[in-house]
Amino acid sequence: MAHTLSTNKLIRSYFTQTREMFGDNLFVSIPQSESDDNPGLTLSEFEESISDCMNCDLWKDRTNFVFGVGNPQAKLVLVGEAPGKEEDLQGEPFVGRAGKLLDKILAAIDLTRDEVYICNILKSRPPENRTPHQDEIDACLPYLETQLKIINPKLIVALGATAAQTLLNVKTPLGKMRSQIWKWNDFNLIATYHPAALLRNSNWKRPTWEDFKWVRKILEK
Ligand code: URA
């Protein structure tokens, strides 16, 4: 009992001193394994911890927070731009027209969406599917970074200019970013056309097919 009393005294005097120095702010040091670099969380625990996010205004109009879908230990992660209308309604990325095409592209290299992991730069839908604003990207990107570090894939494929330019912090046109392996946080990354772009311009189908044949080769190595 005496020990408990003196321990309580010590704790009280520690907090009194801390309060004198720092006011009412409480400083807690987070062990490295729980920090963002090495979250120590499973993917679904991480999803649960952020799915009420209000870090930008997009939460106001969203139906669902679209975290990502697929194998949490996937070797291949595909990163798109942002959820569209269907994705917002269903809470899953790439389920609309572009998503159906993505499924076909994956099938052509013998993969299903359950074997890979699919996510976006933004987790909430921008109104009218407009291009993400920089403040929205800045708010959401740390989530993608943690998500990718938890999955730890062999290869990331950036689908379209927004994903590629955001992840690599460049303004290079997508056509010039293809056909090379980039490094993003020690991960290998390649950039190819967004499936929605292929629906608009079928000339990009052939180069995309070449890119995905290369993806298959990289995964087999
Ligand atoms: N386009 C994207 O970039 N992501 C989706 O989830 C759907 C369409």
PDB file of C-alpha atoms and ligand atoms in Angstrom:
ATOM      1  CA  MET A   1       0.000   0.000   0.000  1.00  0.00           C
ATOM      2  CA  ALA A   2       2.810   2.380   0.967  1.00  0.00           C
ATOM      3  CA  HIS A   3       4.381   1.592  -2.383  1.00  0.00           C
ATOM      4  CA  THR A   4       1.114   2.487  -4.222  1.00  0.00           C
ATOM      5  CA  LEU A   5       0.869   5.783  -2.368  1.00  0.00           C
ATOM      6  CA  SER A   6       4.388   6.805  -3.200  1.00  0.00           C
ATOM      7  CA  THR A   7       3.900   5.706  -6.795  1.00  0.00           C
ATOM      8  CA  ASN A   8       0.758   7.862  -6.979  1.00  0.00           C
ATOM      9  CA  LYS A   9       2.717  10.773  -5.534  1.00  0.00           C
ATOM     10  CA  LEU A  10       5.419  10.327  -8.114  1.00  0.00           C
ATOM     11  CA  ILE A  11       2.899  10.187 -10.959  1.00  0.00           C
ATOM     12  CA  ARG A  12       1.108  13.287  -9.640  1.00  0.00           C
ATOM     13  CA  SER A  13       4.339  15.221  -9.307  1.00  0.00           C
ATOM     14  CA  TYR A  14       5.395  14.145 -12.836  1.00  0.00           C
ATOM     15  CA  PHE A  15       2.140  15.478 -14.305  1.00  0.00           C
ATOM     16  CA  THR A  16       2.285  18.646 -12.209  1.00  0.00           C
ATOM     17  CA  GLN A  17       5.782  19.376 -13.482  1.00  0.00           C
ATOM     18  CA  THR A  18       4.836  18.502 -17.067  1.00  0.00           C
ATOM     19  CA  ARG A  19       1.820  20.793 -16.842  1.00  0.00           C
ATOM     20  CA  GLU A  20       3.968  23.626 -15.545  1.00  0.00           C
ATOM     21  CA  MET A  21       6.291  23.233 -18.498  1.00  0.00           C
ATOM     22  CA  PHE A  22       3.883  22.424 -21.356  1.00  0.00           C
ATOM     23  CA  GLY A  23       0.427  23.475 -20.154  1.00  0.00           C
ATOM     24  CA  ASP A  24      -2.467  21.099 -20.787  1.00  0.00           C
ATOM     25  CA  ASN A  25      -0.857  19.358 -23.787  1.00  0.00           C
ATOM     26  CA  LEU A  26      -0.022  15.757 -23.113  1.00  0.00           C
ATOM     27  CA  PHE A  27       2.985  14.386 -24.987  1.00  0.00           C
ATOM     28  CA  VAL A  28       2.958  10.684 -25.656  1.00  0.00           C
ATOM     29  CA  SER A  29       5.756   8.916 -27.481  1.00  0.00           C
ATOM     30  CA  ILE A  30       4.509   6.282 -29.913  1.00  0.00           C
ATOM     31  CA  PRO A  31       6.721   3.187 -30.241  1.00  0.00           C
ATOM     32  CA  GLN A  32       8.247   2.884 -33.739  1.00  0.00           C
ATOM     33  CA  SER A  33       6.219  -0.253 -34.500  1.00  0.00           C
ATOM     34  CA  GLU A  34       2.998   1.755 -34.201  1.00  0.00           C
ATOM     35  CA  SER A  35       4.133   4.804 -36.112  1.00  0.00           C
ATOM     36  CA  ASP A  36       3.101   5.476 -39.711  1.00  0.00           C
ATOM     37  CA  ASP A  37       6.321   4.081 -41.148  1.00  0.00           C
ATOM     38  CA  ASN A  38       5.753   0.708 -39.601  1.00  0.00           C
ATOM     39  CA  PRO A  39       2.201   0.715 -38.426  1.00  0.00           C
ATOM     40  CA  GLY A  40       2.109  -2.717 -36.776  1.00  0.00           C
ATOM     41  CA  LEU A  41      -1.532  -2.933 -37.879  1.00  0.00           C
ATOM     42  CA  THR A  42      -3.209  -5.345 -40.231  1.00  0.00           C
ATOM     43  CA  LEU A  43      -4.715  -3.822 -43.333  1.00  0.00           C
ATOM     44  CA  SER A  44      -8.262  -4.197 -42.014  1.00  0.00           C
ATOM     45  CA  GLU A  45      -7.300  -2.672 -38.643  1.00  0.00           C
ATOM     46  CA  PHE A  46      -5.776   0.255 -40.509  1.00  0.00           C
ATOM     47  CA  GLU A  47      -8.898   0.599 -42.661  1.00  0.00           C
ATOM     48  CA  GLU A  48     -11.102   0.639 -39.585  1.00  0.00           C
ATOM     49  CA  SER A  49      -8.923   3.270 -37.946  1.00  0.00           C
ATOM     50  CA  ILE A  50      -9.299   5.755 -40.834  1.00  0.00           C
ATOM     51  CA  SER A  51     -12.683   5.038 -42.401  1.00  0.00           C
ATOM     52  CA  ASP A  52     -14.405   7.967 -40.645  1.00  0.00           C
ATOM     53  CA  CYS A  53     -11.818  10.382 -42.067  1.00  0.00           C
ATOM     54  CA  MET A  54     -12.804  14.039 -42.347  1.00  0.00           C
ATOM     55  CA  ASN A  55      -9.364  15.396 -43.260  1.00  0.00           C
ATOM     56  CA  CYS A  56     -10.713  17.068 -46.402  1.00  0.00           C
ATOM     57  CA  ASP A  57     -14.186  18.216 -47.466  1.00  0.00           C
ATOM     58  CA  LEU A  58     -14.931  15.162 -49.600  1.00  0.00           C
ATOM     59  CA  TRP A  59     -16.347  13.260 -46.614  1.00  0.00           C
ATOM     60  CA  LYS A  60     -19.424  15.527 -46.735  1.00  0.00           C
ATOM     61  CA  ASP A  61     -20.835  14.026 -49.951  1.00  0.00           C
ATOM     62  CA  ARG A  62     -19.491  10.496 -49.804  1.00  0.00           C
ATOM     63  CA  THR A  63     -21.666   7.415 -49.433  1.00  0.00           C
ATOM     64  CA  ASN A  64     -18.708   5.165 -48.657  1.00  0.00           C
ATOM     65  CA  PHE A  65     -15.055   5.549 -47.830  1.00  0.00           C
ATOM     66  CA  VAL A  66     -13.385   3.474 -50.568  1.00  0.00           C
ATOM     67  CA  PHE A  67     -10.298   2.037 -48.919  1.00  0.00           C
ATOM     68  CA  GLY A  68      -9.266  -0.698 -51.365  1.00  0.00           C
ATOM     69  CA  VAL A  69      -9.935  -4.301 -52.248  1.00  0.00           C
ATOM     70  CA  GLY A  70      -8.067  -7.529 -52.853  1.00  0.00           C
ATOM     71  CA  ASN A  71      -5.338  -9.619 -51.330  1.00  0.00           C
ATOM     72  CA  PRO A  72      -3.684  -7.873 -48.356  1.00  0.00           C
ATOM     73  CA  GLN A  73      -0.478  -9.738 -49.244  1.00  0.00           C
ATOM     74  CA  ALA A  74      -0.647  -9.073 -52.960  1.00  0.00           C
ATOM     75  CA  LYS A  75       2.538  -8.907 -55.022  1.00  0.00           C
ATOM     76  CA  LEU A  76       0.868  -6.429 -57.344  1.00  0.00           C
ATOM     77  CA  VAL A  77      -0.949  -3.266 -56.285  1.00  0.00           C
ATOM     78  CA  LEU A  78      -2.826  -1.137 -58.814  1.00  0.00           C
ATOM     79  CA  VAL A  79      -3.383   2.492 -57.886  1.00  0.00           C
ATOM     80  CA  GLY A  80      -6.015   4.577 -59.654  1.00  0.00           C
ATOM     81  CA  GLU A  81      -7.155   8.152 -59.162  1.00  0.00           C
ATOM     82  CA  ALA A  82     -10.304   8.318 -57.053  1.00  0.00           C
ATOM     83  CA  PRO A  83     -13.633   6.550 -56.630  1.00  0.00           C
ATOM     84  CA  GLY A  84     -16.365   7.412 -59.126  1.00  0.00           C
ATOM     85  CA  LYS A  85     -20.128   7.197 -58.655  1.00  0.00           C
ATOM     86  CA  GLU A  86     -20.387   3.394 -58.658  1.00  0.00           C
ATOM     87  CA  GLU A  87     -17.340   3.012 -56.437  1.00  0.00           C
ATOM     88  CA  ASP A  88     -18.770   5.503 -53.958  1.00  0.00           C
ATOM     89  CA  LEU A  89     -22.074   3.625 -53.884  1.00  0.00           C
ATOM     90  CA  GLN A  90     -20.531   0.183 -53.521  1.00  0.00           C
ATOM     91  CA  GLY A  91     -17.518   1.092 -51.377  1.00  0.00           C
ATOM     92  CA  GLU A  92     -15.152  -0.718 -53.746  1.00  0.00           C
ATOM     93  CA  PRO A  93     -12.647   0.675 -56.267  1.00  0.00           C
ATOM     94  CA  PHE A  94     -12.954   0.049 -59.999  1.00  0.00           C
ATOM     95  CA  VAL A  95     -16.405  -1.489 -60.156  1.00  0.00           C
ATOM     96  CA  GLY A  96     -17.782   0.719 -62.957  1.00  0.00           C
ATOM     97  CA  ARG A  97     -17.037   0.562 -66.700  1.00  0.00           C
ATOM     98  CA  ALA A  98     -13.323   1.240 -66.263  1.00  0.00           C
ATOM     99  CA  GLY A  99     -13.233  -1.447 -63.564  1.00  0.00           C
ATOM    100  CA  LYS A 100     -14.769  -4.055 -65.877  1.00  0.00           C
ATOM    101  CA  LEU A 101     -12.039  -3.276 -68.388  1.00  0.00           C
ATOM    102  CA  LEU A 102      -9.409  -3.533 -65.663  1.00  0.00           C
ATOM    103  CA  ASP A 103     -10.758  -6.991 -64.752  1.00  0.00           C
ATOM    104  CA  LYS A 104     -10.328  -8.029 -68.411  1.00  0.00           C
ATOM    105  CA  ILE A 105      -6.782  -6.666 -68.528  1.00  0.00           C
ATOM    106  CA  LEU A 106      -5.939  -8.620 -65.373  1.00  0.00           C
ATOM    107  CA  ALA A 107      -7.544 -11.775 -66.753  1.00  0.00           C
ATOM    108  CA  ALA A 108      -5.356 -11.421 -69.851  1.00  0.00           C
ATOM    109  CA  ILE A 109      -2.290 -11.865 -67.628  1.00  0.00           C
ATOM    110  CA  ASP A 110      -3.942 -14.643 -65.614  1.00  0.00           C
ATOM    111  CA  LEU A 111      -4.825 -12.593 -62.568  1.00  0.00           C
ATOM    112  CA  THR A 112      -8.081 -11.874 -60.783  1.00  0.00           C
ATOM    113  CA  ARG A 113      -8.942  -8.885 -58.611  1.00  0.00           C
ATOM    114  CA  ASP A 114      -8.801 -11.214 -55.570  1.00  0.00           C
ATOM    115  CA  GLU A 115      -5.144 -11.949 -56.221  1.00  0.00           C
ATOM    116  CA  VAL A 116      -4.006  -8.356 -56.602  1.00  0.00           C
ATOM    117  CA  TYR A 117      -4.795  -5.280 -54.535  1.00  0.00           C
ATOM    118  CA  ILE A 118      -6.647  -2.306 -56.021  1.00  0.00           C
ATOM    119  CA  CYS A 119      -6.902   1.150 -54.498  1.00  0.00           C
ATOM    120  CA  ASN A 120      -6.820   4.841 -55.360  1.00  0.00           C
ATOM    121  CA  ILE A 121      -4.946   8.019 -54.534  1.00  0.00           C
ATOM    122  CA  LEU A 122      -8.160   9.387 -52.962  1.00  0.00           C
ATOM    123  CA  LYS A 123     -10.492   7.333 -50.770  1.00  0.00           C
ATOM    124  CA  SER A 124     -13.523   9.581 -51.220  1.00  0.00           C
ATOM    125  CA  ARG A 125     -15.267  10.583 -54.433  1.00  0.00           C
ATOM    126  CA  PRO A 126     -14.640  14.080 -55.794  1.00  0.00           C
ATOM    127  CA  PRO A 127     -17.870  15.748 -56.989  1.00  0.00           C
ATOM    128  CA  GLU A 128     -18.739  14.968 -60.626  1.00  0.00           C
ATOM    129  CA  ASN A 129     -15.547  12.874 -60.765  1.00  0.00           C
ATOM    130  CA  ARG A 130     -13.400  15.969 -61.171  1.00  0.00           C
ATOM    131  CA  THR A 131      -9.626  15.665 -60.921  1.00  0.00           C
ATOM    132  CA  PRO A 132      -8.478  15.581 -57.279  1.00  0.00           C
ATOM    133  CA  HIS A 133      -7.385  18.905 -55.798  1.00  0.00           C
ATOM    134  CA  GLN A 134      -3.934  19.186 -54.265  1.00  0.00           C
ATOM    135  CA  ASP A 135      -5.274  19.665 -50.716  1.00  0.00           C
ATOM    136  CA  GLU A 136      -7.331  16.469 -51.078  1.00  0.00           C
ATOM    137  CA  ILE A 137      -4.289  14.578 -52.328  1.00  0.00           C
ATOM    138  CA  ASP A 138      -2.188  15.945 -49.464  1.00  0.00           C
ATOM    139  CA  ALA A 139      -4.816  14.834 -46.958  1.00  0.00           C
ATOM    140  CA  CYS A 140      -5.201  11.329 -48.385  1.00  0.00           C
ATOM    141  CA  LEU A 141      -1.706  10.386 -49.544  1.00  0.00           C
ATOM    142  CA  PRO A 142      -0.361   9.415 -46.108  1.00  0.00           C
ATOM    143  CA  TYR A 143      -3.115   6.766 -45.967  1.00  0.00           C
ATOM    144  CA  LEU A 144      -2.020   5.285 -49.271  1.00  0.00           C
ATOM    145  CA  GLU A 145       1.586   5.292 -48.108  1.00  0.00           C
ATOM    146  CA  THR A 146       0.760   3.362 -44.953  1.00  0.00           C
ATOM    147  CA  GLN A 147      -1.525   1.032 -46.876  1.00  0.00           C
ATOM    148  CA  LEU A 148       1.204   0.203 -49.395  1.00  0.00           C
ATOM    149  CA  LYS A 149       3.781  -0.299 -46.666  1.00  0.00           C
ATOM    150  CA  ILE A 150       1.495  -2.792 -44.908  1.00  0.00           C
ATOM    151  CA  ILE A 151       0.870  -4.708 -48.146  1.00  0.00           C
ATOM    152  CA  ASN A 152       4.548  -4.558 -49.131  1.00  0.00           C
ATOM    153  CA  PRO A 153       4.041  -5.494 -52.808  1.00  0.00           C
ATOM    154  CA  LYS A 154       6.683  -6.484 -55.326  1.00  0.00           C
ATOM    155  CA  LEU A 155       5.303  -4.010 -57.856  1.00  0.00           C
ATOM    156  CA  ILE A 156       3.005  -0.993 -57.900  1.00  0.00           C
ATOM    157  CA  VAL A 157       1.253  -0.046 -61.132  1.00  0.00           C
ATOM    158  CA  ALA A 158       0.095   3.549 -61.296  1.00  0.00           C
ATOM    159  CA  LEU A 159      -2.979   3.754 -63.526  1.00  0.00           C
ATOM    160  CA  GLY A 160      -3.056   7.076 -65.328  1.00  0.00           C
ATOM    161  CA  ALA A 161      -1.359  10.427 -65.005  1.00  0.00           C
ATOM    162  CA  THR A 162      -2.870  11.483 -61.670  1.00  0.00           C
ATOM    163  CA  ALA A 163      -1.667   8.367 -59.870  1.00  0.00           C
ATOM    164  CA  ALA A 164       1.749   8.313 -61.561  1.00  0.00           C
ATOM    165  CA  GLN A 165       2.477  12.036 -61.209  1.00  0.00           C
ATOM    166  CA  THR A 166       1.247  12.127 -57.611  1.00  0.00           C
ATOM    167  CA  LEU A 167       3.263   9.156 -56.452  1.00  0.00           C
ATOM    168  CA  LEU A 168       6.417  10.222 -58.233  1.00  0.00           C
ATOM    169  CA  ASN A 169       5.960  13.931 -57.645  1.00  0.00           C
ATOM    170  CA  VAL A 170       6.616  14.817 -61.289  1.00  0.00           C
ATOM    171  CA  LYS A 171       4.665  16.551 -64.048  1.00  0.00           C
ATOM    172  CA  THR A 172       5.959  14.345 -66.886  1.00  0.00           C
ATOM    173  CA  PRO A 173       3.224  13.307 -69.349  1.00  0.00           C
ATOM    174  CA  LEU A 174       2.135   9.716 -68.813  1.00  0.00           C
ATOM    175  CA  GLY A 175       3.293   8.562 -72.266  1.00  0.00           C
ATOM    176  CA  LYS A 176       6.867   9.506 -71.278  1.00  0.00           C
ATOM    177  CA  MET A 177       6.660   7.747 -67.921  1.00  0.00           C
ATOM    178  CA  ARG A 178       5.860   4.314 -69.368  1.00  0.00           C
ATOM    179  CA  SER A 179       8.384   1.541 -69.977  1.00  0.00           C
ATOM    180  CA  GLN A 180      10.650   2.227 -67.062  1.00  0.00           C
ATOM    181  CA  ILE A 181      10.846   1.083 -63.474  1.00  0.00           C
ATOM    182  CA  TRP A 182      10.533   3.938 -61.022  1.00  0.00           C
ATOM    183  CA  LYS A 183      11.241   3.825 -57.320  1.00  0.00           C
ATOM    184  CA  TRP A 184       8.648   4.951 -54.842  1.00  0.00           C
ATOM    185  CA  ASN A 185       9.665   4.526 -51.178  1.00  0.00           C
ATOM    186  CA  ASP A 186      11.877   1.561 -52.120  1.00  0.00           C
ATOM    187  CA  PHE A 187       9.026  -0.063 -54.063  1.00  0.00           C
ATOM    188  CA  ASN A 188       9.210  -0.705 -57.789  1.00  0.00           C
ATOM    189  CA  LEU A 189       6.585   1.260 -59.687  1.00  0.00           C
ATOM    190  CA  ILE A 190       5.574   1.394 -63.306  1.00  0.00           C
ATOM    191  CA  ALA A 191       3.088   3.727 -64.926  1.00  0.00           C
ATOM    192  CA  THR A 192       0.529   2.885 -67.583  1.00  0.00           C
ATOM    193  CA  TYR A 193      -2.705   4.277 -69.029  1.00  0.00           C
ATOM    194  CA  HIS A 194      -5.846   4.451 -66.928  1.00  0.00           C
ATOM    195  CA  PRO A 195      -8.543   2.001 -68.106  1.00  0.00           C
ATOM    196  CA  ALA A 196     -10.985   4.922 -68.483  1.00  0.00           C
ATOM    197  CA  ALA A 197      -8.515   6.504 -70.935  1.00  0.00           C
ATOM    198  CA  LEU A 198      -8.592   3.293 -72.998  1.00  0.00           C
ATOM    199  CA  LEU A 199     -12.369   3.570 -73.202  1.00  0.00           C
ATOM    200  CA  ARG A 200     -11.933   7.049 -74.662  1.00  0.00           C
ATOM    201  CA  ASN A 201      -9.029   6.298 -76.979  1.00  0.00           C
ATOM    202  CA  SER A 202      -8.510   2.747 -78.188  1.00  0.00           C
ATOM    203  CA  ASN A 203      -5.050   3.632 -79.592  1.00  0.00           C
ATOM    204  CA  TRP A 204      -3.776   3.284 -76.039  1.00  0.00           C
ATOM    205  CA  LYS A 205      -4.930  -0.341 -75.740  1.00  0.00           C
ATOM    206  CA  ARG A 206      -1.894  -1.805 -77.522  1.00  0.00           C
ATOM    207  CA  PRO A 207       0.733   0.007 -75.386  1.00  0.00           C
ATOM    208  CA  THR A 208      -1.237  -0.882 -72.255  1.00  0.00           C
ATOM    209  CA  TRP A 209      -1.219  -4.533 -73.273  1.00  0.00           C
ATOM    210  CA  GLU A 210       2.577  -4.311 -73.726  1.00  0.00           C
ATOM    211  CA  ASP A 211       2.853  -2.781 -70.226  1.00  0.00           C
ATOM    212  CA  PHE A 212       0.806  -5.551 -68.629  1.00  0.00           C
ATOM    213  CA  LYS A 213       2.770  -8.305 -70.374  1.00  0.00           C
ATOM    214  CA  TRP A 214       5.822  -6.690 -68.778  1.00  0.00           C
ATOM    215  CA  VAL A 215       4.028  -6.621 -65.393  1.00  0.00           C
ATOM    216  CA  ARG A 216       3.495 -10.382 -65.694  1.00  0.00           C
ATOM    217  CA  LYS A 217       7.224 -10.881 -66.416  1.00  0.00           C
ATOM    218  CA  ILE A 218       8.265  -8.746 -63.435  1.00  0.00           C
ATOM    219  CA  LEU A 219       5.975 -10.716 -61.131  1.00  0.00           C
ATOM    220  CA  GLU A 220       7.335 -14.029 -62.384  1.00  0.00           C
ATOM    221  CA  LYS A 221      10.985 -13.048 -61.798  1.00  0.00           C
TER     222      LYS A 221
HETATM  223  N1  URA B   1     -11.349   5.415 -61.684  1.00  0.00           N
HETATM  224  C1  URA B   1     -10.412   5.388 -60.721  1.00  0.00           C
HETATM  225  O1  URA B   1      -9.352   5.987 -60.856  1.00  0.00           O
HETATM  226  N2  URA B   1     -10.661   4.683 -59.638  1.00  0.00           N
HETATM  227  C2  URA B   1     -11.781   4.007 -59.436  1.00  0.00           C
HETATM  228  O2  URA B   1     -11.924   3.384 -58.397  1.00  0.00           O
HETATM  229  C3  URA B   1     -12.749   4.045 -60.458  1.00  0.00           C
HETATM  230  C4  URA B   1     -12.497   4.752 -61.567  1.00  0.00           C
END
